[in-house]
CSV table of C-alpha atoms and ligand atoms in Angstrom, one decimal:
chain,number,residue,atom,x,y,z
A,1066,MET,CA,134.0,104.7,133.3
A,1067,VAL,CA,131.9,101.7,134.0
A,1068,GLY,CA,131.7,98.1,131.8
A,1069,GLN,CA,134.5,99.8,129.7
A,1070,VAL,CA,136.4,98.0,127.6
A,1071,MET,CA,139.7,98.8,128.2
A,1072,THR,CA,141.9,96.4,125.8
A,1073,GLN,CA,141.9,97.6,122.5
A,1074,SER,CA,142.5,94.2,121.2
A,1075,LEU,CA,141.2,94.5,117.8
A,1076,GLU,CA,142.4,98.2,116.7
A,1077,GLY,CA,142.3,99.2,113.2
A,1078,LYS,CA,141.3,95.9,111.9
A,1079,ARG,CA,138.4,95.2,109.9
A,1080,ILE,CA,136.1,93.1,110.1
A,1081,LEU,CA,132.9,92.0,107.4
A,1082,LEU,CA,129.9,90.7,108.9
A,1083,VAL,CA,127.9,88.5,107.3
A,1084,VAL,CA,124.3,88.2,108.7
A,1085,GLY,CA,122.2,85.7,107.7
A,1086,GLY,CA,118.3,84.6,108.6
A,1087,GLY,CA,118.2,83.2,112.1
A,1088,ILE,CA,116.2,84.6,115.0
A,1089,ALA,CA,120.3,84.6,116.5
A,1090,ALA,CA,120.8,87.9,113.7
A,1091,TYR,CA,119.6,89.4,117.5
A,1092,LYS,CA,122.8,88.3,119.0
A,1093,SER,CA,124.7,90.1,116.0
A,1094,LEU,CA,123.2,93.0,117.4
A,1095,ASP,CA,125.8,92.9,120.4
A,1096,LEU,CA,128.2,91.5,118.4
A,1097,VAL,CA,128.5,93.9,116.2
A,1098,ARG,CA,129.2,96.7,119.7
A,1099,ARG,CA,131.5,94.5,121.3
A,1100,LEU,CA,133.6,94.1,117.8
A,1101,ARG,CA,133.6,98.2,118.2
A,1102,GLU,CA,134.3,98.1,121.5
A,1103,ARG,CA,138.0,96.5,120.9
A,1104,GLY,CA,138.8,98.9,118.1
A,1105,ALA,CA,137.5,96.8,115.0
A,1106,ARG,CA,135.4,98.4,112.5
A,1107,VAL,CA,132.8,97.0,111.1
A,1108,ARG,CA,130.6,96.6,108.2
A,1109,VAL,CA,128.0,94.6,107.9
A,1110,VAL,CA,126.3,93.1,105.0
A,1111,MET,CA,123.1,91.1,105.0
A,1112,THR,CA,120.9,88.8,103.4
A,1113,ALA,CA,117.1,89.2,102.5
A,1114,ALA,CA,116.3,86.7,105.2
A,1115,ALA,CA,118.3,88.4,107.6
A,1116,ARG,CA,115.8,91.7,107.0
A,1117,GLU,CA,113.7,90.2,108.1
A,1118,PHE,CA,114.4,89.5,111.6
A,1119,VAL,CA,116.6,92.8,112.6
A,1120,THR,CA,116.1,95.9,109.6
A,1121,PRO,CA,119.5,97.7,108.4
A,1122,LEU,CA,118.5,100.3,110.2
A,1123,ALA,CA,120.0,99.0,114.1
A,1124,PHE,CA,123.3,97.8,111.8
A,1125,THR,CA,123.5,101.5,110.8
A,1126,SER,CA,123.0,102.7,114.6
A,1127,LEU,CA,125.6,100.4,115.7
A,1128,THR,CA,128.0,100.7,112.6
A,1129,ASN,CA,128.1,104.2,111.7
A,1130,GLU,CA,128.9,102.7,108.6
A,1131,LYS,CA,126.3,101.7,105.7
A,1132,VAL,CA,125.1,98.1,105.3
A,1133,SER,CA,124.9,96.8,101.7
A,1134,ASP,CA,122.2,93.9,101.3
A,1135,ASP,CA,121.9,94.5,96.8
A,1136,LEU,CA,124.9,92.9,94.5
A,1137,PHE,CA,123.0,95.3,91.8
A,1138,SER,CA,123.6,98.1,92.8
A,1139,ALA,CA,124.7,100.6,90.1
A,1140,THR,CA,126.0,103.4,92.7
A,1141,ASP,CA,128.4,100.6,95.3
A,1142,GLU,CA,129.0,98.6,91.8
A,1143,GLN,CA,131.3,102.3,91.2
A,1144,GLU,CA,132.1,103.4,94.3
A,1145,MET,CA,133.8,100.5,96.0
A,1146,GLY,CA,133.2,96.9,94.0
A,1147,HIS,CA,132.5,93.3,96.3
A,1148,ILE,CA,135.7,92.6,95.5
A,1149,GLN,CA,137.1,95.3,97.0
A,1150,LEU,CA,134.6,94.7,100.3
A,1151,SER,CA,135.4,91.7,100.5
A,1152,ARG,CA,139.6,92.2,100.3
A,1153,GLU,CA,140.2,95.2,102.7
A,1154,ALA,CA,138.7,93.0,106.0
A,1155,ASP,CA,140.6,90.9,107.7
A,1156,LEU,CA,138.3,88.8,108.5
A,1157,ILE,CA,134.9,88.1,107.3
A,1158,VAL,CA,132.3,87.2,109.7
A,1159,VAL,CA,129.5,85.3,108.9
A,1160,ALA,CA,126.8,85.2,112.3
A,1161,PRO,CA,124.5,83.8,111.9
A,1162,ALA,CA,125.5,81.1,109.5
A,1163,THR,CA,122.2,79.4,108.9
A,1164,ALA,CA,122.0,75.8,106.9
A,1165,HIS,CA,121.3,77.4,103.9
A,1166,LEU,CA,123.7,79.9,103.6
A,1167,LEU,CA,127.0,77.7,105.1
A,1168,ALA,CA,125.6,75.3,102.2
A,1169,ARG,CA,125.6,78.1,100.0
A,1170,ALA,CA,129.3,78.4,100.5
A,1171,ALA,CA,130.2,75.5,100.6
A,1172,GLN,CA,129.4,74.9,96.5
A,1173,GLY,CA,130.8,78.2,96.3
A,1174,LEU,CA,127.1,79.3,95.1
A,1175,CYS,CA,127.0,83.6,94.7
A,1176,ASP,CA,123.9,84.3,94.4
A,1177,ASP,CA,123.8,87.4,96.6
A,1178,LEU,CA,126.2,89.9,98.0
A,1179,ALA,CA,126.6,88.1,100.7
A,1180,THR,CA,128.3,84.7,99.1
A,1181,THR,CA,129.5,86.6,96.1
A,1182,LEU,CA,131.2,88.4,99.3
A,1183,LEU,CA,132.6,85.0,100.6
A,1184,LEU,CA,133.5,83.6,97.5
A,1185,ALA,CA,136.1,86.3,96.5
A,1186,THR,CA,137.9,87.2,99.6
A,1187,ASP,CA,141.4,86.6,100.2
A,1188,LYS,CA,141.2,85.8,103.8
A,1189,ARG,CA,139.4,83.9,106.2
A,1190,ALA,CA,136.2,83.6,107.0
A,1191,LEU,CA,134.8,83.0,110.4
A,1192,PHE,CA,130.8,81.1,110.7
A,1193,ALA,CA,129.1,81.2,113.7
A,1194,PRO,CA,126.4,78.8,113.0
A,1195,ALA,CA,122.3,78.9,114.3
A,1196,MET,CA,119.8,76.4,112.8
A,1197,ASN,CA,117.5,73.9,114.4
A,1198,VAL,CA,119.8,70.3,115.3
A,1199,ARG,CA,118.5,68.6,113.5
A,1200,MET,CA,119.6,70.5,110.3
A,1201,TRP,CA,122.8,71.1,112.2
A,1202,LEU,CA,123.4,67.6,112.3
A,1203,ALA,CA,121.7,66.5,108.8
A,1204,PRO,CA,124.4,64.8,106.9
A,1205,ALA,CA,124.2,67.4,104.4
A,1206,THR,CA,124.8,70.3,106.7
A,1207,GLN,CA,127.4,67.8,108.3
A,1208,ARG,CA,129.7,67.9,104.9
A,1209,ASN,CA,129.0,71.6,103.4
A,1210,VAL,CA,131.1,71.9,107.2
A,1211,ALA,CA,133.7,70.2,106.2
A,1212,THR,CA,134.1,71.2,103.4
A,1213,LEU,CA,134.5,74.6,104.0
A,1214,ARG,CA,136.7,74.1,107.0
A,1215,GLN,CA,138.7,72.2,104.4
A,1216,ASP,CA,138.9,75.1,102.4
A,1217,GLY,CA,140.5,77.3,105.5
A,1218,ALA,CA,137.6,78.7,107.1
A,1219,LEU,CA,137.2,78.9,110.3
A,1220,PHE,CA,134.2,78.2,113.1
A,1221,ALA,CA,133.2,79.4,116.6
A,1222,GLY,CA,130.2,77.1,118.2
A,1223,PRO,CA,126.8,76.0,117.9
A,1224,ASP,CA,126.3,75.2,121.5
A,1225,ASP,CA,124.2,73.7,123.3
A,1226,GLY,CA,121.3,74.4,124.3
A,1227,GLU,CA,118.1,74.8,124.3
A,1228,MET,CA,116.6,76.6,120.9
A,1229,ALA,CA,113.3,79.0,119.7
A,1230,CYS,CA,112.3,76.0,118.1
A,1231,GLY,CA,111.5,74.1,121.6
A,1232,GLU,CA,114.5,71.6,120.9
A,1233,TYR,CA,118.0,71.5,122.8
A,1234,GLY,CA,121.4,70.1,121.1
A,1235,PRO,CA,123.7,71.5,119.1
A,1236,GLY,CA,122.8,74.6,116.9
A,1237,ARG,CA,122.7,77.4,119.1
A,1238,MET,CA,124.5,81.0,118.0
A,1239,SER,CA,127.6,81.2,120.2
A,1240,GLU,CA,127.5,84.0,122.4
A,1241,PRO,CA,128.5,87.6,121.1
A,1242,LEU,CA,131.8,87.2,123.7
A,1243,GLU,CA,132.7,83.7,122.4
A,1244,ILE,CA,132.5,84.5,118.9
A,1245,VAL,CA,135.0,87.5,119.9
A,1246,ALA,CA,137.0,85.4,121.4
A,1247,ALA,CA,137.4,83.3,118.1
A,1248,VAL,CA,137.4,86.3,115.9
A,1249,GLU,CA,140.8,87.7,117.7
A,1250,ALA,CA,142.0,84.4,117.8
A,1251,ALA,CA,141.8,84.1,114.1
A,1252,ILE,CA,143.1,87.8,114.0
A,1253,LYS,CA,146.2,86.9,115.9
A,1254,ALA,CA,147.0,83.8,114.4
A,1255,ASP,CA,146.4,85.2,109.8
A,1256,THR,CA,143.9,85.8,108.8
A,1257,ARG,CA,144.9,85.9,105.2
A,1258,LEU,CA,143.9,82.3,103.0
A,1259,PRO,CA,146.7,79.6,101.8
A,1260,LEU,CA,148.7,80.3,98.7
A,1261,PRO,CA,146.4,78.6,95.7
A,1262,VAL,CA,148.8,75.5,94.7
A,1263,PRO,CA,150.2,77.2,91.4
A,1264,ARG,CA,148.9,75.6,88.1
A,1265,THR,CA,150.9,73.0,87.0
A,1266,ASP,CA,150.3,73.9,83.0
A,1267,GLY,CA,151.4,77.7,83.1
A,1268,PRO,CA,154.0,79.1,81.4
A,1269,LEU,CA,155.6,80.2,84.0
A,1270,SER,CA,155.3,76.7,86.5
A,1271,GLY,CA,157.6,75.9,88.6
A,1272,ARG,CA,159.8,79.0,88.6
A,1273,HIS,CA,160.1,81.5,91.7
A,1274,VAL,CA,159.5,85.3,90.6
A,1275,ILE,CA,160.4,87.8,92.6
A,1276,VAL,CA,158.2,91.4,92.1
A,1277,THR,CA,158.8,94.8,93.5
A,1278,SER,CA,156.5,97.1,93.8
A,1279,GLY,CA,154.7,100.8,94.8
A,1280,PRO,CA,157.0,103.2,96.4
A,1281,THR,CA,159.1,103.5,99.6
A,1282,HIS,CA,159.1,106.3,102.6
A,1283,GLU,CA,162.0,106.8,103.7
A,1284,ALA,CA,161.1,108.3,107.4
A,1285,ILE,CA,162.1,112.0,108.8
A,1286,ASP,CA,161.0,111.5,111.7
A,1287,PRO,CA,158.5,109.6,113.7
A,1288,VAL,CA,155.3,111.4,111.4
A,1289,ARG,CA,157.1,112.7,108.3
A,1290,TYR,CA,158.5,110.9,105.1
A,1291,ILE,CA,159.9,111.7,101.9
A,1292,SER,CA,158.3,109.2,99.6
A,1293,ASN,CA,156.9,109.6,96.0
A,1294,ARG,CA,154.3,109.8,93.8
A,1295,SER,CA,154.0,105.7,92.6
A,1296,SER,CA,151.3,103.6,93.1
A,1297,GLY,CA,152.2,100.8,92.7
A,1298,LYS,CA,150.1,98.9,89.6
A,1299,GLN,CA,152.0,98.3,87.0
A,1300,GLY,CA,154.1,95.9,90.1
A,1301,HIS,CA,151.5,94.7,91.2
A,1302,ALA,CA,149.9,93.5,88.1
A,1303,ILE,CA,153.3,92.2,87.1
A,1304,ALA,CA,152.6,90.0,89.6
A,1305,ALA,CA,149.5,89.4,89.2
A,1306,ALA,CA,150.2,87.9,85.4
A,1307,ALA,CA,152.9,85.9,86.4
A,1308,ALA,CA,151.0,84.0,89.5
A,1309,ALA,CA,149.0,82.9,87.1
A,1310,ALA,CA,150.7,81.8,84.6
A,1311,GLY,CA,151.7,79.7,87.3
A,1312,ALA,CA,154.5,81.4,89.2
A,1313,ARG,CA,155.6,81.1,92.7
A,1314,VAL,CA,155.2,85.0,93.5
A,1315,THR,CA,157.2,87.0,95.6
A,1316,LEU,CA,155.4,90.1,96.0
A,1317,VAL,CA,157.6,92.8,98.6
A,1318,SER,CA,155.5,95.6,98.1
A,1319,GLY,CA,155.5,99.8,99.7
A,1320,PRO,CA,153.6,101.4,101.1
A,1321,VAL,CA,150.3,101.1,98.6
A,1322,THR,CA,146.5,102.1,98.5
A,1323,ILE,CA,145.4,99.0,96.3
A,1324,ALA,CA,144.8,95.6,96.8
A,1325,ASP,CA,147.1,92.2,97.6
A,1326,PRO,CA,147.3,90.3,94.3
A,1327,ARG,CA,145.4,87.0,94.3
A,1328,GLY,CA,148.1,83.6,94.5
A,1329,CYS,CA,151.0,86.2,95.2
A,1330,GLU,CA,153.1,85.9,98.1
A,1331,VAL,CA,152.8,90.0,99.3
A,1332,ILE,CA,155.8,91.2,101.8
A,1333,HIS,CA,154.9,94.1,103.3
A,1334,ILE,CA,157.9,97.1,104.2
A,1335,GLU,CA,158.4,100.4,104.2
A,1336,SER,CA,161.7,101.5,103.8
A,1337,ALA,CA,163.9,100.8,100.5
A,1338,ARG,CA,166.6,99.1,103.2
A,1339,GLU,CA,163.7,96.8,104.5
A,1340,MET,CA,162.7,96.4,100.8
A,1341,PHE,CA,166.4,95.7,100.0
A,1342,ALA,CA,165.6,92.4,103.0
A,1343,ALA,CA,163.1,90.8,101.7
A,1344,VAL,CA,164.8,90.7,98.6
A,1345,GLU,CA,167.4,89.4,99.3
A,1346,ALA,CA,165.7,86.5,102.0
A,1347,ALA,CA,163.3,85.9,98.8
A,1348,LEU,CA,166.6,84.7,96.8
A,1349,PRO,CA,166.8,82.0,94.2
A,1350,ALA,CA,164.2,82.4,91.8
A,1351,ASP,CA,164.1,82.6,88.4
A,1352,VAL,CA,163.2,85.9,87.3
A,1353,PHE,CA,163.4,89.3,89.2
A,1354,ILE,CA,161.4,92.3,88.1
A,1355,GLY,CA,162.3,95.5,89.7
A,1356,ALA,CA,159.2,97.7,88.6
A,1357,ALA,CA,159.4,99.5,92.7
A,1358,ALA,CA,159.3,103.0,92.6
A,1359,VAL,CA,162.4,103.0,95.3
A,1360,ALA,CA,163.7,105.8,96.6
A,1361,ASP,CA,167.2,107.1,96.0
A,1362,TRP,CA,168.2,109.2,98.8
A,1363,ARG,CA,167.3,108.6,102.6
A,1364,VAL,CA,168.2,110.9,105.8
A,1365,GLU,CA,169.2,109.5,109.2
A,1366,ALA,CA,165.7,109.5,110.8
A,1367,ALA,CA,165.0,111.5,114.2
A,1368,ALA,CA,163.8,109.2,116.8
A,1369,GLN,CA,161.6,111.9,118.1
A,1370,LYS,CA,159.6,114.2,115.8
A,1371,ILE,CA,161.5,117.0,115.1
A,1372,LYS,CA,159.7,120.5,115.9
A,1373,LYS,CA,159.6,123.7,115.6
A,1374,GLU,CA,160.8,126.5,116.5
A,1375,GLN,CA,159.9,130.0,116.5
A,1376,GLY,CA,163.1,132.4,115.2
A,1377,ALA,CA,165.3,128.9,115.0
A,1378,SER,CA,165.6,128.7,110.8
A,1379,ALA,CA,164.5,125.3,108.6
A,1380,PRO,CA,166.1,122.1,109.5
A,1381,SER,CA,168.3,120.9,106.6
A,1382,PHE,CA,169.1,117.7,106.2
A,1383,ALA,CA,171.8,114.9,104.6
A,1384,LEU,CA,170.9,112.7,102.2
A,1385,VAL,CA,172.1,109.1,102.2
A,1386,GLU,CA,171.8,107.0,99.4
A,1387,ASN,CA,169.9,103.9,99.3
A,1388,PRO,CA,171.0,100.3,97.9
A,1389,ASP,CA,169.9,99.9,94.5
A,1390,ILE,CA,168.0,96.5,94.8
A,1391,LEU,CA,168.5,95.5,90.8
A,1392,ALA,CA,172.1,96.8,90.4
A,1393,SER,CA,172.5,94.6,93.3
A,1394,VAL,CA,170.0,91.7,92.5
A,1395,ALA,CA,172.0,91.8,89.0
A,1396,ARG,CA,175.3,91.5,90.5
A,1397,SER,CA,174.1,89.0,93.5
A,1398,PRO,CA,175.5,85.3,93.7
A,1399,LYS,CA,172.5,84.3,93.3
A,1400,ARG,CA,171.5,86.2,90.8
A,1401,PRO,CA,168.2,85.8,88.9
A,1402,ARG,CA,168.6,84.0,84.7
A,1403,LEU,CA,166.6,87.0,83.8
A,1404,VAL,CA,166.5,90.4,86.5
A,1405,VAL,CA,164.1,92.8,84.5
A,1406,GLY,CA,164.4,96.9,85.9
A,1407,PHE,CA,162.5,99.7,85.5
A,1408,ALA,CA,163.3,103.3,84.3
A,1409,ALA,CA,161.2,106.0,84.4
A,1410,GLU,CA,162.2,108.5,82.7
A,1411,THR,CA,160.5,112.3,81.5
A,1412,ARG,CA,162.7,112.7,78.7
A,1413,ASP,CA,165.2,110.4,76.0
A,1414,VAL,CA,163.7,107.8,77.1
A,1415,ILE,CA,165.0,104.3,74.9
A,1416,PRO,CA,168.6,106.9,75.4
A,1417,HIS,CA,168.3,106.9,79.4
A,1418,ALA,CA,166.7,102.4,79.2
A,1419,ARG,CA,169.9,101.7,77.3
A,1420,GLU,CA,172.1,103.2,79.8
A,1421,LYS,CA,170.1,102.3,82.6
A,1422,LEU,CA,170.4,97.9,81.7
A,1423,LEU,CA,174.0,98.3,80.7
A,1424,ARG,CA,175.5,100.1,83.9
A,1425,LYS,CA,172.6,97.8,86.3
A,1426,GLY,CA,173.2,95.0,84.9
A,1427,CYS,CA,169.2,93.8,83.5
A,1428,ASP,CA,168.3,91.6,81.3
A,1429,LEU,CA,165.6,93.7,80.2
A,1430,ILE,CA,164.5,97.7,80.9
A,1431,VAL,CA,160.5,98.3,80.6
A,1432,ALA,CA,160.9,101.6,80.4
A,1433,ASN,CA,158.2,104.7,79.9
A,1434,ASP,CA,157.0,108.0,79.4
A,1435,VAL,CA,156.7,110.2,82.7
A,1436,SER,CA,156.4,112.9,82.1
A,1437,GLU,CA,153.5,115.5,83.2
A,1438,GLY,CA,150.9,114.8,81.1
A,1439,SER,CA,151.4,111.4,80.4
A,1440,GLY,CA,148.9,110.4,83.3
A,1441,VAL,CA,151.5,106.7,83.7
A,1442,PHE,CA,152.2,107.8,87.5
A,1443,GLY,CA,149.2,107.1,89.9
A,1444,GLY,CA,147.8,105.7,85.8
A,1445,ASP,CA,145.2,103.1,84.8
A,1446,ALA,CA,147.0,103.0,81.0
A,1447,ASN,CA,151.0,103.0,80.4
A,1448,GLU,CA,152.8,102.8,76.9
A,1449,ALA,CA,155.9,100.6,77.1
A,1450,HIS,CA,159.3,99.7,75.6
A,1451,LEU,CA,161.3,96.7,76.3
A,1452,VAL,CA,164.7,97.4,75.8
A,1453,SER,CA,166.8,94.5,75.4
A,1454,HIS,CA,170.6,94.1,74.7
A,1455,ALA,CA,169.3,92.9,70.7
A,1456,GLY,CA,167.1,96.0,70.4
A,1457,VAL,CA,164.2,97.0,71.6
A,1458,GLU,CA,160.4,96.3,71.1
A,1459,SER,CA,157.6,99.6,71.7
A,1460,TRP,CA,154.7,98.2,72.1
A,1461,PRO,CA,151.2,101.3,72.3
A,1462,ARG,CA,149.3,102.5,74.9
A,1463,MET,CA,147.7,99.7,77.3
A,1464,ARG,CA,145.9,99.4,80.3
A,1465,LYS,CA,148.8,98.1,82.6
A,1466,GLU,CA,147.2,94.5,83.4
A,1467,SER,CA,147.8,94.2,79.4
A,1468,VAL,CA,151.7,95.4,79.8
A,1469,ALA,CA,151.8,92.5,82.1
A,1470,GLU,CA,150.2,90.1,80.1
A,1471,ARG,CA,152.6,90.5,77.5
A,1472,LEU,CA,156.2,90.9,79.8
A,1473,VAL,CA,155.6,87.8,81.7
A,1474,ALA,CA,154.7,86.3,78.5
A,1475,ARG,CA,157.6,87.5,76.7
A,1476,LEU,CA,159.5,86.7,79.6
A,1477,ALA,CA,158.8,83.0,79.7
A,1478,GLU,CA,160.3,82.9,76.8
A,1479,ARG,CA,162.8,84.0,77.5
A,1480,LEU,CA,164.0,82.0,80.1
A,1481,ALA,CA,162.6,78.9,78.0
A,1482,LYS,CA,165.2,79.3,75.2
A,1483,SER,CA,167.9,80.4,77.6
A,1484,GLU,CA,167.2,77.0,78.3
A,1485,ALA,CA,167.4,75.5,75.5
A,1486,ALA,CA,170.8,77.6,74.4
A,1487,GLU,CA,172.8,76.0,77.4
B,396,CTP,N1,166.0,100.9,91.8
B,396,CTP,C1,166.4,100.0,93.0
B,396,CTP,N2,167.1,100.2,94.5
B,396,CTP,C2,166.9,102.1,94.1
B,396,CTP,C3,166.7,102.4,93.0
B,396,CTP,C4,166.0,101.6,92.2
B,396,CTP,O1,166.4,98.8,93.4
B,396,CTP,N3,168.1,102.4,94.5
B,396,CTP,C5,165.0,100.1,91.0
B,396,CTP,C6,164.2,99.9,90.4
B,396,CTP,O2,163.1,99.7,91.0
B,396,CTP,C7,163.9,100.2,88.5
B,396,CTP,C8,165.2,100.4,88.1
B,396,CTP,O3,165.8,100.7,89.5
B,396,CTP,O4,164.2,99.1,88.4
B,396,CTP,C9,165.3,102.4,87.9
B,396,CTP,O5,165.2,103.3,88.7
B,396,CTP,P1,165.1,104.7,88.9
B,396,CTP,O6,165.0,105.3,89.9
B,396,CTP,O7,164.8,105.1,87.6
B,396,CTP,O8,167.2,104.5,88.6
B,396,CTP,P2,168.3,105.6,89.2
B,396,CTP,O9,169.3,105.1,89.2
B,396,CTP,O10,167.9,106.9,89.9
B,396,CTP,O11,168.3,106.8,87.2
B,396,CTP,P3,168.3,108.1,87.2
B,396,CTP,O12,169.0,108.6,88.4
B,396,CTP,O13,168.7,108.2,86.2
B,396,CTP,O14,166.7,107.9,87.1
């Protein structure tokens, strides 16, 4: 086919395009086309001023996605919060970035959807400025650009050239293909913003906490796997709570559909063995929390997809036991001071948790009832019992975030106590 781009350099990447109000907005239509040609999925957010130059319909037709422009849209807030919109993107591209938009972003203002997304994201933003030459060279704009760069923002352009207003100089928005090249370079590097420096006055400041979360996928062949219903909500909430308490957090996450928690280094893995290797590489730590629902067994995965042969009997698989990550960490020479396991039980919750505490060599077990009807697996609430060698503390049913905060508070107390006892 003539003119077709053969390389899918942005295959599967999600770009959130913020369109500001400037005459260069018409070039952003071409930018969308170029990004899509390279395999990217593009969602567009327009500022109110942008709509004066290009219609939302033009972008909808090019992206096959709804164009968002209203922060307070009730249905959107329910369907997909603005934070999620910016979190699920691999990169935010702001084109054209007007002087006003740069100023608002640099200040952290969030008075419309575009600026709210820029403030809520944990990914880098790539700005393609477009404005009058004097506005670009104005000390205020240059200060804003410096601030944004310092905060991790990237820039494409502006180019020198004849401008719509008749003047000549820097301020013209880069051509769509130049912006695409900057997008490709950003994606190739790492679009996550650098982790914020942990607070120094929190109960876990100065501590390193490793958390495992989510299920694991154990491959049967290249397309099939064994897994479980874990959502990762509890483990991710614990990682977020530990980071909020000042800890440096390494979260080793199995495949989940929820966003990475802010302020944590997140290592994405699939299988139990990958999780084990990532945990070992992350040691030493002060605390290990095994919240993942690690698959107990795996099969020796077939290199090719197993075919269904006419008349042949169903395949059978020999299961091989996976390494027990929690027990290994608890017995490791690099054992963290506190090792916390989870017990998901369907009956005799406390006795089973006590037995697990001893068998796996932990300091604490967070036990919960995951029997049918409890709604714990995949749900937002949890009824937890904290089982230690000293006794059991049972908490009422509460949101998983609250369980996480309580657990983190208990861990901070125990760490302080055990150090004081030395
Ligand atoms: N766990 C682990 N590695 C494994 C299996 C489990 O780290 N291979 C951890 C989980 O993260 C959790 C705890 O061990 O913190 C409890 O896991 P569970 O699967 O309930 O333990 P089992 O020994 O399989 O107990 P049971 O057979 O009673 O379910």
